[in-house]
């Protein structure tokens, strides 16, 4: 019997109360046609209702791929476990899923992306769950928020502290999906899946295994269908024995706002001169200073925000290839991309499944991570996961907690405060108007990274802003460098809402950072 169905036919097989896992990262690999059909079925029939949704990384965004918002009808979802969520500008109306979460219609948890993949793996193997140190002393820990995003979730704890073999661990239950919705480039008639036009595989295999081994259903959305026996076996990433239904979607986007870019899938390598370089401004000063923390030969994780421009700094300096970039979606090497294509890399050397990449991160196998911050507190703890006033502005933690749990060296970057008007003139930073919102605060709104735990583990932590460099020391936050043209007291210490220490050997930030000419960077 043929496995090929329309999206509408496929979603009719999903029952009320089902647990549904979706393999996606914003628009990357998002099975949007199937999700759209599932939402349309609910509007027409009020079924399936009471779903539990699992999203290791967000399905959809606010910029053209609706994703989970197709399903954000009242009564359709009752629980959602997400590593991240659709996010966007403060002044935009919150995504529909956020509206359901904030209205307490849906119990929602923000679980680290790597841990969700671990929970699916445990479900696939019929094991009792995950024991991990990842997330201890952060919002993940039941001694803080226990991953809960609202009161509905707090009333049904997901994670608990347990004692095992003389030590304390976090325990997460196994996830056993009834349905997995995944996406690929090509399926043959037997359901074998290849990903030749994709920028990642994410956790497609792991999700399919979990659903299959739990007696569930696997639906695969693909761009095209090939005759059976015509796919090269080494190219097949998910075998047909795990796939029940194939939905053909010839117009599926490669990622948000991108129909198809062969450099994302490694089918073509772009010339290095074709990559846009960052304009000269205070944000570029930050990215340049972050680049100075790197060493040749390192494997370096990179996150969203100002640090995403560091690869472009290395390009401009003729140092591309001096470090190897590794991102949580799975790309290794190449040039990580920006804006709607974030999470993809052009000219990648390899694509690793996200669950494997997260194991690499969780154990600190890489050399350095470059990440952003929303807030930093007196203990050096960092918040990237929650802004109470505008919760949809952040996607949640994603892989941040997995990445920072044991990273040997972390460089956080961002503006010193929010809303300041600045410029660079004659090699000096000039502040025309101060920002109104401090980012260095007595206590962060949510602990995404624990400064206290980092100090105990001996992690090297640096915070780079346009006006100073700060290190996490045993004594707390210490200013070690200041931008030329600034007054330490007026422009740094008085603009922080928490006391900052000052190094006895305080020095000026490298003058080359504030000159538009290439720096002559040496790693």
Short mmCIF file of C-alpha atoms in Angstrom, two decimals, residues 55-506:
data_model
loop_
_atom_site.label_atom_id
_atom_site.label_comp_id
_atom_site.label_asym_id
_atom_site.label_seq_id
_atom_site.Cartn_x
_atom_site.Cartn_y
_atom_site.Cartn_z
CA UNK A 55 9.54 20.98 20.11
CA UNK A 56 13.27 20.58 20.90
CA UNK A 57 13.80 23.80 18.90
CA UNK A 58 11.01 26.18 17.90
CA UNK A 59 8.70 25.26 15.05
CA UNK A 60 8.11 28.46 13.11
CA UNK A 61 8.75 32.11 13.86
CA UNK A 62 7.21 35.56 13.46
CA UNK A 63 8.72 36.22 10.05
CA UNK A 64 6.91 34.03 7.56
CA UNK A 65 6.85 30.45 8.83
CA UNK A 66 3.83 30.01 11.08
CA UNK A 67 4.80 26.62 12.51
CA UNK A 68 3.24 25.87 15.90
CA UNK A 69 1.01 28.93 15.59
CA UNK A 70 -1.10 26.89 13.15
CA UNK A 71 -2.07 24.84 16.22
CA UNK A 72 -2.55 27.63 18.76
CA UNK A 73 -6.33 27.34 18.92
CA UNK A 74 -7.90 27.20 22.34
CA UNK A 75 -8.39 23.58 23.32
CA UNK A 76 -6.17 22.11 20.62
CA UNK A 77 -2.99 22.03 22.74
CA UNK A 78 -3.05 21.47 26.50
CA UNK A 79 0.70 20.96 27.10
CA UNK A 80 3.83 22.06 25.25
CA UNK A 81 7.44 21.15 26.00
CA UNK A 82 9.75 23.39 24.00
CA UNK A 83 13.44 24.13 23.89
CA UNK A 84 12.52 27.44 22.28
CA UNK A 85 9.46 29.28 21.03
CA UNK A 86 8.64 31.69 18.19
CA UNK A 87 9.91 35.16 19.05
CA UNK A 88 10.10 38.61 17.54
CA UNK A 89 10.06 42.37 18.06
CA UNK A 90 8.74 43.89 21.27
CA UNK A 91 6.27 46.09 19.38
CA UNK A 92 4.75 43.16 17.46
CA UNK A 93 1.69 41.26 18.63
CA UNK A 94 2.86 38.11 20.46
CA UNK A 95 2.69 34.84 18.50
CA UNK A 96 -0.55 32.94 19.07
CA UNK A 97 1.20 30.21 21.06
CA UNK A 98 2.54 32.84 23.46
CA UNK A 99 -0.98 34.22 23.85
CA UNK A 100 -2.22 30.74 24.83
CA UNK A 101 0.68 30.29 27.27
CA UNK A 102 0.20 33.69 28.91
CA UNK A 103 -3.55 33.08 29.21
CA UNK A 104 -2.84 29.78 31.03
CA UNK A 105 -4.68 27.85 28.30
CA UNK A 106 -1.57 25.73 27.72
CA UNK A 107 0.84 24.37 30.33
CA UNK A 108 4.27 25.28 28.95
CA UNK A 109 7.80 24.27 29.84
CA UNK A 110 11.09 25.63 28.50
CA UNK A 111 13.43 22.64 28.63
CA UNK A 112 16.99 22.85 27.22
CA UNK A 113 16.97 21.64 23.62
CA UNK A 114 19.61 18.98 24.16
CA UNK A 115 17.75 17.59 27.15
CA UNK A 116 14.56 17.23 25.08
CA UNK A 117 16.49 15.19 22.54
CA UNK A 118 17.84 13.11 25.45
CA UNK A 119 14.28 12.59 26.73
CA UNK A 120 13.18 11.37 23.29
CA UNK A 121 16.15 9.02 23.11
CA UNK A 122 15.23 7.57 26.51
CA UNK A 123 11.66 7.09 25.32
CA UNK A 124 12.87 5.34 22.18
CA UNK A 125 14.95 2.93 24.26
CA UNK A 126 12.14 2.40 26.81
CA UNK A 127 14.35 3.67 29.61
CA UNK A 128 13.07 5.63 32.63
CA UNK A 129 14.45 9.05 31.80
CA UNK A 130 17.48 11.35 31.83
CA UNK A 131 19.92 11.95 34.70
CA UNK A 132 21.93 15.08 34.06
CA UNK A 133 23.77 18.00 35.65
CA UNK A 134 22.74 20.29 32.79
CA UNK A 135 20.61 23.12 34.15
CA UNK A 136 21.46 22.81 37.82
CA UNK A 137 21.24 26.17 39.63
CA UNK A 138 19.43 27.73 36.67
CA UNK A 139 15.72 28.18 35.88
CA UNK A 140 15.77 24.50 34.82
CA UNK A 141 16.38 23.40 38.41
CA UNK A 142 13.22 22.63 40.45
CA UNK A 143 14.75 24.76 43.20
CA UNK A 144 14.10 27.70 40.84
CA UNK A 145 11.44 27.44 38.08
CA UNK A 146 11.76 23.77 37.15
CA UNK A 147 11.44 24.80 33.47
CA UNK A 148 7.86 26.01 34.07
CA UNK A 149 6.78 29.00 31.98
CA UNK A 150 3.41 29.55 33.64
CA UNK A 151 1.32 28.52 36.64
CA UNK A 152 -0.28 25.63 34.74
CA UNK A 153 3.15 24.08 34.28
CA UNK A 154 4.27 24.79 37.84
CA UNK A 155 1.29 22.75 39.05
CA UNK A 156 2.59 19.72 37.12
CA UNK A 157 6.37 19.50 37.81
CA UNK A 158 8.42 18.05 34.96
CA UNK A 159 11.89 17.82 36.50
CA UNK A 160 13.01 16.78 39.96
CA UNK A 161 16.23 16.52 41.95
CA UNK A 162 17.25 12.95 42.79
CA UNK A 163 20.11 11.27 44.60
CA UNK A 164 22.00 8.63 42.67
CA UNK A 165 25.36 7.00 43.38
CA UNK A 166 26.16 9.51 46.09
CA UNK A 167 25.47 12.60 43.99
CA UNK A 168 22.59 14.93 43.17
CA UNK A 169 21.17 14.95 39.66
CA UNK A 170 18.28 16.41 37.72
CA UNK A 171 15.85 13.76 36.47
CA UNK A 172 13.71 14.34 33.39
CA UNK A 173 11.15 11.69 32.36
CA UNK A 174 11.38 9.89 29.05
CA UNK A 175 9.23 11.31 26.26
CA UNK A 176 7.13 8.79 24.33
CA UNK A 177 5.49 10.48 21.33
CA UNK A 178 2.44 9.06 19.63
CA UNK A 179 3.29 11.01 16.48
CA UNK A 180 6.50 12.41 14.99
CA UNK A 181 6.23 15.04 12.25
CA UNK A 182 9.55 15.45 10.44
CA UNK A 183 10.74 16.90 7.16
CA UNK A 184 13.31 15.99 4.51
CA UNK A 185 14.17 16.82 0.90
CA UNK A 186 13.36 13.53 -0.80
CA UNK A 187 11.50 10.35 0.07
CA UNK A 188 11.45 7.26 -2.08
CA UNK A 189 8.25 5.26 -2.29
CA UNK A 190 9.35 3.12 0.66
CA UNK A 191 9.77 6.20 2.87
CA UNK A 192 13.58 6.36 2.92
CA UNK A 193 14.50 10.00 3.55
CA UNK A 194 17.41 12.11 2.29
CA UNK A 195 18.24 15.68 3.25
CA UNK A 196 20.36 16.86 0.33
CA UNK A 197 18.65 20.28 0.06
CA UNK A 198 18.51 20.97 3.80
CA UNK A 199 20.80 22.89 6.13
CA UNK A 200 20.56 20.27 8.88
CA UNK A 201 18.92 17.03 9.89
CA UNK A 202 18.25 18.21 13.47
CA UNK A 203 16.75 15.23 15.36
CA UNK A 204 14.79 13.58 12.56
CA UNK A 205 16.16 10.09 13.18
CA UNK A 206 15.77 10.34 16.95
CA UNK A 207 12.16 11.51 16.70
CA UNK A 208 11.23 8.82 14.21
CA UNK A 209 12.82 6.17 16.44
CA UNK A 210 10.98 7.45 19.50
CA UNK A 211 7.58 7.40 17.79
CA UNK A 212 8.16 4.01 16.14
CA UNK A 213 9.43 2.31 19.31
CA UNK A 214 6.50 3.71 21.28
CA UNK A 215 3.99 2.30 18.80
CA UNK A 216 3.37 5.67 17.21
CA UNK A 217 3.04 7.26 13.76
CA UNK A 218 5.78 8.97 11.70
CA UNK A 219 4.73 11.56 9.13
CA UNK A 220 7.42 12.91 6.78
CA UNK A 221 6.93 16.04 4.70
CA UNK A 222 9.23 16.16 1.66
CA UNK A 223 9.79 18.31 -1.41
CA UNK A 224 9.68 15.37 -3.82
CA UNK A 225 9.16 11.62 -4.08
CA UNK A 226 11.55 9.27 -5.93
CA UNK A 227 11.06 5.74 -7.18
CA UNK A 228 11.89 3.01 -4.69
CA UNK A 229 15.46 1.79 -4.79
CA UNK A 230 16.84 4.95 -6.44
CA UNK A 231 18.31 6.69 -3.37
CA UNK A 232 21.91 6.01 -2.44
CA UNK A 233 21.91 4.15 0.88
CA UNK A 234 24.66 6.31 2.39
CA UNK A 235 22.50 9.38 1.71
CA UNK A 236 19.50 8.02 3.62
CA UNK A 237 19.34 9.57 7.10
CA UNK A 238 15.98 8.09 8.14
CA UNK A 239 15.15 4.61 6.80
CA UNK A 240 11.75 3.86 5.38
CA UNK A 241 11.07 1.21 8.03
CA UNK A 242 10.49 4.13 10.44
CA UNK A 243 8.25 6.21 8.16
CA UNK A 244 4.52 5.59 7.86
CA UNK A 245 3.25 8.53 5.80
CA UNK A 246 4.85 10.71 3.11
CA UNK A 247 3.41 14.15 2.37
CA UNK A 248 4.73 15.83 -0.77
CA UNK A 249 5.15 19.62 -0.47
CA UNK A 250 7.01 20.85 -3.56
CA UNK A 251 6.96 24.50 -2.43
CA UNK A 252 8.39 24.00 1.06
CA UNK A 253 10.89 26.69 2.03
CA UNK A 254 14.44 25.70 2.85
CA UNK A 255 14.27 28.07 5.83
CA UNK A 256 12.36 31.24 6.64
CA UNK A 257 12.19 33.57 3.63
CA UNK A 258 14.58 31.31 1.69
CA UNK A 259 13.15 29.11 -1.04
CA UNK A 260 16.49 27.46 -1.72
CA UNK A 261 20.15 28.36 -1.29
CA UNK A 262 22.53 25.55 -2.31
CA UNK A 263 25.28 26.94 -0.07
CA UNK A 264 23.10 26.22 2.98
CA UNK A 265 22.88 22.54 2.06
CA UNK A 266 26.54 22.28 1.04
CA UNK A 267 25.73 21.64 -2.61
CA UNK A 268 27.66 24.77 -3.62
CA UNK A 269 30.41 26.73 -1.88
CA UNK A 270 30.10 30.51 -2.00
CA UNK A 271 33.18 32.64 -2.66
CA UNK A 272 34.29 34.26 0.59
CA UNK A 273 34.04 37.74 -0.91
CA UNK A 274 30.27 37.24 -1.35
CA UNK A 275 29.56 37.39 2.39
CA UNK A 276 28.37 40.74 3.71
CA UNK A 277 30.77 42.28 6.24
CA UNK A 278 29.43 44.17 9.27
CA UNK A 279 29.34 47.95 9.05
CA UNK A 280 31.64 49.90 11.34
CA UNK A 281 29.74 50.83 14.49
CA UNK A 282 29.77 50.02 18.23
CA UNK A 283 28.32 46.54 17.59
CA UNK A 284 31.27 45.75 15.32
CA UNK A 285 33.63 46.97 18.04
CA UNK A 286 32.10 44.36 20.34
CA UNK A 287 32.39 41.59 17.74
CA UNK A 288 36.02 42.53 17.09
CA UNK A 289 36.86 42.45 20.79
CA UNK A 290 35.18 39.04 21.12
CA UNK A 291 37.29 37.79 18.20
CA UNK A 292 40.42 38.72 20.15
CA UNK A 293 39.48 36.08 22.75
CA UNK A 294 39.86 33.24 20.25
CA UNK A 295 42.84 31.01 19.49
CA UNK A 296 43.72 29.33 16.21
CA UNK A 297 42.67 25.70 16.00
CA UNK A 298 39.73 26.04 18.37
CA UNK A 299 36.25 24.61 17.85
CA UNK A 300 33.95 27.52 18.73
CA UNK A 301 30.21 27.50 19.33
CA UNK A 302 28.34 30.62 18.32
CA UNK A 303 24.94 31.98 19.27
CA UNK A 304 22.48 34.59 18.06
CA UNK A 305 23.13 38.31 18.51
CA UNK A 306 26.26 40.43 18.21
CA UNK A 307 28.54 37.39 18.47
CA UNK A 308 27.04 36.04 15.24
CA UNK A 309 29.10 38.69 13.44
CA UNK A 310 32.41 37.36 14.76
CA UNK A 311 32.84 34.99 11.77
CA UNK A 312 32.49 38.04 9.50
CA UNK A 313 35.21 39.81 11.47
CA UNK A 314 37.51 36.87 10.84
CA UNK A 315 36.61 36.97 7.14
CA UNK A 316 37.51 40.64 6.94
CA UNK A 317 40.78 39.99 8.75
CA UNK A 318 41.76 37.15 6.41
CA UNK A 319 41.47 34.65 9.27
CA UNK A 320 38.56 32.55 8.04
CA UNK A 321 39.29 28.93 8.90
CA UNK A 322 41.49 29.77 11.87
CA UNK A 323 38.70 28.42 14.08
CA UNK A 324 35.93 25.92 13.29
CA UNK A 325 32.40 27.12 14.04
CA UNK A 326 29.93 24.63 15.54
CA UNK A 327 26.23 25.45 15.90
CA UNK A 328 23.49 23.57 17.72
CA UNK A 329 21.45 22.85 14.59
CA UNK A 330 24.36 20.69 13.46
CA UNK A 331 26.57 22.53 10.99
CA UNK A 332 30.33 22.21 11.53
CA UNK A 333 32.63 24.72 9.85
CA UNK A 334 31.81 27.17 7.10
CA UNK A 335 30.29 30.60 7.75
CA UNK A 336 27.30 30.76 10.13
CA UNK A 337 24.54 32.83 8.56
CA UNK A 338 22.56 35.76 9.92
CA UNK A 339 18.98 37.07 10.18
CA UNK A 340 16.32 34.64 8.90
CA UNK A 341 19.03 32.10 8.02
CA UNK A 342 20.45 31.94 11.54
CA UNK A 343 20.99 28.32 12.53
CA UNK A 344 22.36 27.54 9.07
CA UNK A 345 25.90 27.80 7.78
CA UNK A 346 27.14 28.28 4.24
CA UNK A 347 30.10 26.18 3.06
CA UNK A 348 29.85 23.78 6.03
CA UNK A 349 32.41 20.99 6.39
CA UNK A 350 29.90 18.57 7.91
CA UNK A 351 26.37 18.26 9.23
CA UNK A 352 26.01 16.51 12.57
CA UNK A 353 22.64 15.46 13.99
CA UNK A 354 21.61 17.96 16.67
CA UNK A 355 21.40 15.35 19.46
CA UNK A 356 25.04 14.41 18.79
CA UNK A 357 26.05 18.06 18.69
CA UNK A 358 24.38 18.60 22.06
CA UNK A 359 26.24 15.68 23.62
CA UNK A 360 29.43 17.38 22.43
CA UNK A 361 28.29 20.62 24.05
CA UNK A 362 26.93 19.18 27.29
CA UNK A 363 30.25 17.55 28.16
CA UNK A 364 32.35 20.60 27.20
CA UNK A 365 34.13 18.91 24.31
CA UNK A 366 34.59 22.18 22.43
CA UNK A 367 36.94 25.06 23.23
CA UNK A 368 34.84 28.22 23.52
CA UNK A 369 31.31 29.56 23.22
CA UNK A 370 30.31 33.05 22.04
CA UNK A 371 26.87 34.02 23.31
CA UNK A 372 24.68 37.05 23.96
CA UNK A 373 23.09 38.35 27.15
CA UNK A 374 19.94 40.19 28.16
CA UNK A 375 20.94 40.78 31.77
CA UNK A 376 23.94 40.07 34.00
CA UNK A 377 23.80 40.20 37.78
CA UNK A 378 26.20 40.75 40.65
CA UNK A 379 27.11 37.04 40.78
CA UNK A 380 27.89 36.92 37.06
CA UNK A 381 24.69 35.01 36.28
CA UNK A 382 23.15 35.65 32.87
CA UNK A 383 19.55 35.83 31.67
CA UNK A 384 18.79 35.14 28.02
CA UNK A 385 15.54 33.25 28.47
CA UNK A 386 12.90 35.54 29.97
CA UNK A 387 11.85 39.17 29.86
CA UNK A 388 8.74 39.42 32.00
CA UNK A 389 7.51 42.63 30.39
CA UNK A 390 7.76 41.30 26.81
CA UNK A 391 8.11 37.50 27.01
CA UNK A 392 7.80 36.88 23.27
CA UNK A 393 10.89 38.99 22.62
CA UNK A 394 13.04 36.03 23.60
CA UNK A 395 12.68 32.51 22.24
CA UNK A 396 13.56 30.99 25.59
CA UNK A 397 16.83 29.24 26.28
CA UNK A 398 17.10 26.86 23.32
CA UNK A 399 20.47 25.17 23.58
CA UNK A 400 22.00 27.90 25.76
CA UNK A 401 21.86 25.88 28.99
CA UNK A 402 23.28 22.74 27.33
CA UNK A 403 26.11 24.78 25.82
CA UNK A 404 27.09 26.74 28.93
CA UNK A 405 26.78 23.93 31.48
CA UNK A 406 30.41 22.79 31.12
CA UNK A 407 31.94 25.08 28.49
CA UNK A 408 35.54 25.76 29.38
CA UNK A 409 35.47 29.34 28.11
CA UNK A 410 32.43 31.55 27.50
CA UNK A 411 32.38 35.06 26.04
CA UNK A 412 29.08 36.86 26.49
CA UNK A 413 28.52 39.97 24.38
CA UNK A 414 26.01 42.79 24.19
CA UNK A 415 25.44 46.49 24.74
CA UNK A 416 26.25 47.76 28.24
CA UNK A 417 22.73 49.12 28.68
CA UNK A 418 19.62 49.31 26.53
CA UNK A 419 18.74 52.34 24.44
CA UNK A 420 21.98 54.33 24.52
CA UNK A 421 22.85 56.47 21.49
CA UNK A 422 26.53 56.13 20.61
CA UNK A 423 29.02 56.76 17.84
CA UNK A 424 32.71 56.37 17.19
CA UNK A 425 34.67 59.52 16.46
CA UNK A 426 38.44 59.94 16.07
CA UNK A 427 39.12 56.56 17.64
CA UNK A 428 36.96 57.22 20.69
CA UNK A 429 33.55 56.00 21.80
CA UNK A 430 31.16 58.92 22.20
CA UNK A 431 27.93 58.47 24.16
CA UNK A 432 25.40 61.05 23.03
CA UNK A 433 22.53 59.78 25.15
CA UNK A 434 22.51 57.20 27.92
CA UNK A 435 20.23 54.20 27.83
CA UNK A 436 17.35 53.95 30.27
CA UNK A 437 17.53 50.23 31.02
CA UNK A 438 20.47 48.77 32.92
CA UNK A 439 21.68 45.34 31.87
CA UNK A 440 24.02 44.89 34.83
CA UNK A 441 21.54 44.37 37.64
CA UNK A 442 21.49 43.13 41.25
CA UNK A 443 19.50 40.01 40.31
CA UNK A 444 18.56 38.73 36.86
CA UNK A 445 14.91 38.10 36.04
CA UNK A 446 15.74 34.46 35.31
CA UNK A 447 18.99 32.52 35.74
CA UNK A 448 19.89 30.97 32.38
CA UNK A 449 23.57 30.68 33.39
CA UNK A 450 24.78 30.46 36.98
CA UNK A 451 27.83 32.57 37.78
CA UNK A 452 28.29 30.86 41.14
CA UNK A 453 28.36 27.40 39.56
CA UNK A 454 30.72 28.64 36.85
CA UNK A 455 33.21 29.83 39.46
CA UNK A 456 33.06 26.50 41.29
CA UNK A 457 33.64 24.61 38.03
CA UNK A 458 36.56 26.82 37.03
CA UNK A 459 34.90 28.12 33.86
CA UNK A 460 36.51 31.17 32.26
CA UNK A 461 33.82 33.81 31.73
CA UNK A 462 34.18 37.18 29.98
CA UNK A 463 31.55 39.83 29.22
CA UNK A 464 32.31 42.14 26.29
CA UNK A 465 30.43 45.40 25.73
CA UNK A 466 31.08 48.46 23.59
CA UNK A 467 32.38 50.43 26.55
CA UNK A 468 34.26 47.89 28.65
CA UNK A 469 35.40 44.30 29.14
CA UNK A 470 34.43 42.55 32.37
CA UNK A 471 35.76 39.28 33.78
CA UNK A 472 34.12 36.96 36.28
CA UNK A 473 36.53 36.64 39.19
CA UNK A 474 36.28 35.00 42.61
CA UNK A 475 35.32 38.43 43.93
CA UNK A 476 32.59 38.92 41.32
CA UNK A 477 32.41 41.14 38.23
CA UNK A 478 35.61 43.08 37.55
CA UNK A 479 36.13 45.72 34.84
CA UNK A 480 39.47 45.00 33.18
CA UNK A 481 39.33 47.23 30.07
CA UNK A 482 37.58 50.48 29.17
CA UNK A 483 36.90 52.09 25.80
CA UNK A 484 38.97 55.16 24.85
CA UNK A 485 37.14 58.42 25.46
CA UNK A 486 35.08 57.20 28.41
CA UNK A 487 35.12 58.17 32.05
CA UNK A 488 35.17 55.06 34.24
CA UNK A 489 32.88 56.42 36.95
CA UNK A 490 30.39 58.34 34.79
CA UNK A 491 30.13 56.03 31.79
CA UNK A 492 30.59 52.58 33.32
CA UNK A 493 30.23 52.31 37.09
CA UNK A 494 27.35 54.79 37.39
CA UNK A 495 25.47 53.14 34.50
CA UNK A 496 25.40 49.73 36.16
CA UNK A 497 22.60 48.98 38.61
CA UNK A 498 24.93 46.74 40.62
CA UNK A 499 28.46 47.42 41.89
CA UNK A 500 31.33 46.46 39.61
CA UNK A 501 34.89 45.86 40.72
CA UNK A 502 37.78 47.51 38.91
CA UNK A 503 41.04 45.75 38.12
CA UNK A 504 44.18 47.23 39.63
CA UNK A 505 45.74 47.07 36.15
CA UNK A 506 42.72 48.51 34.30
#
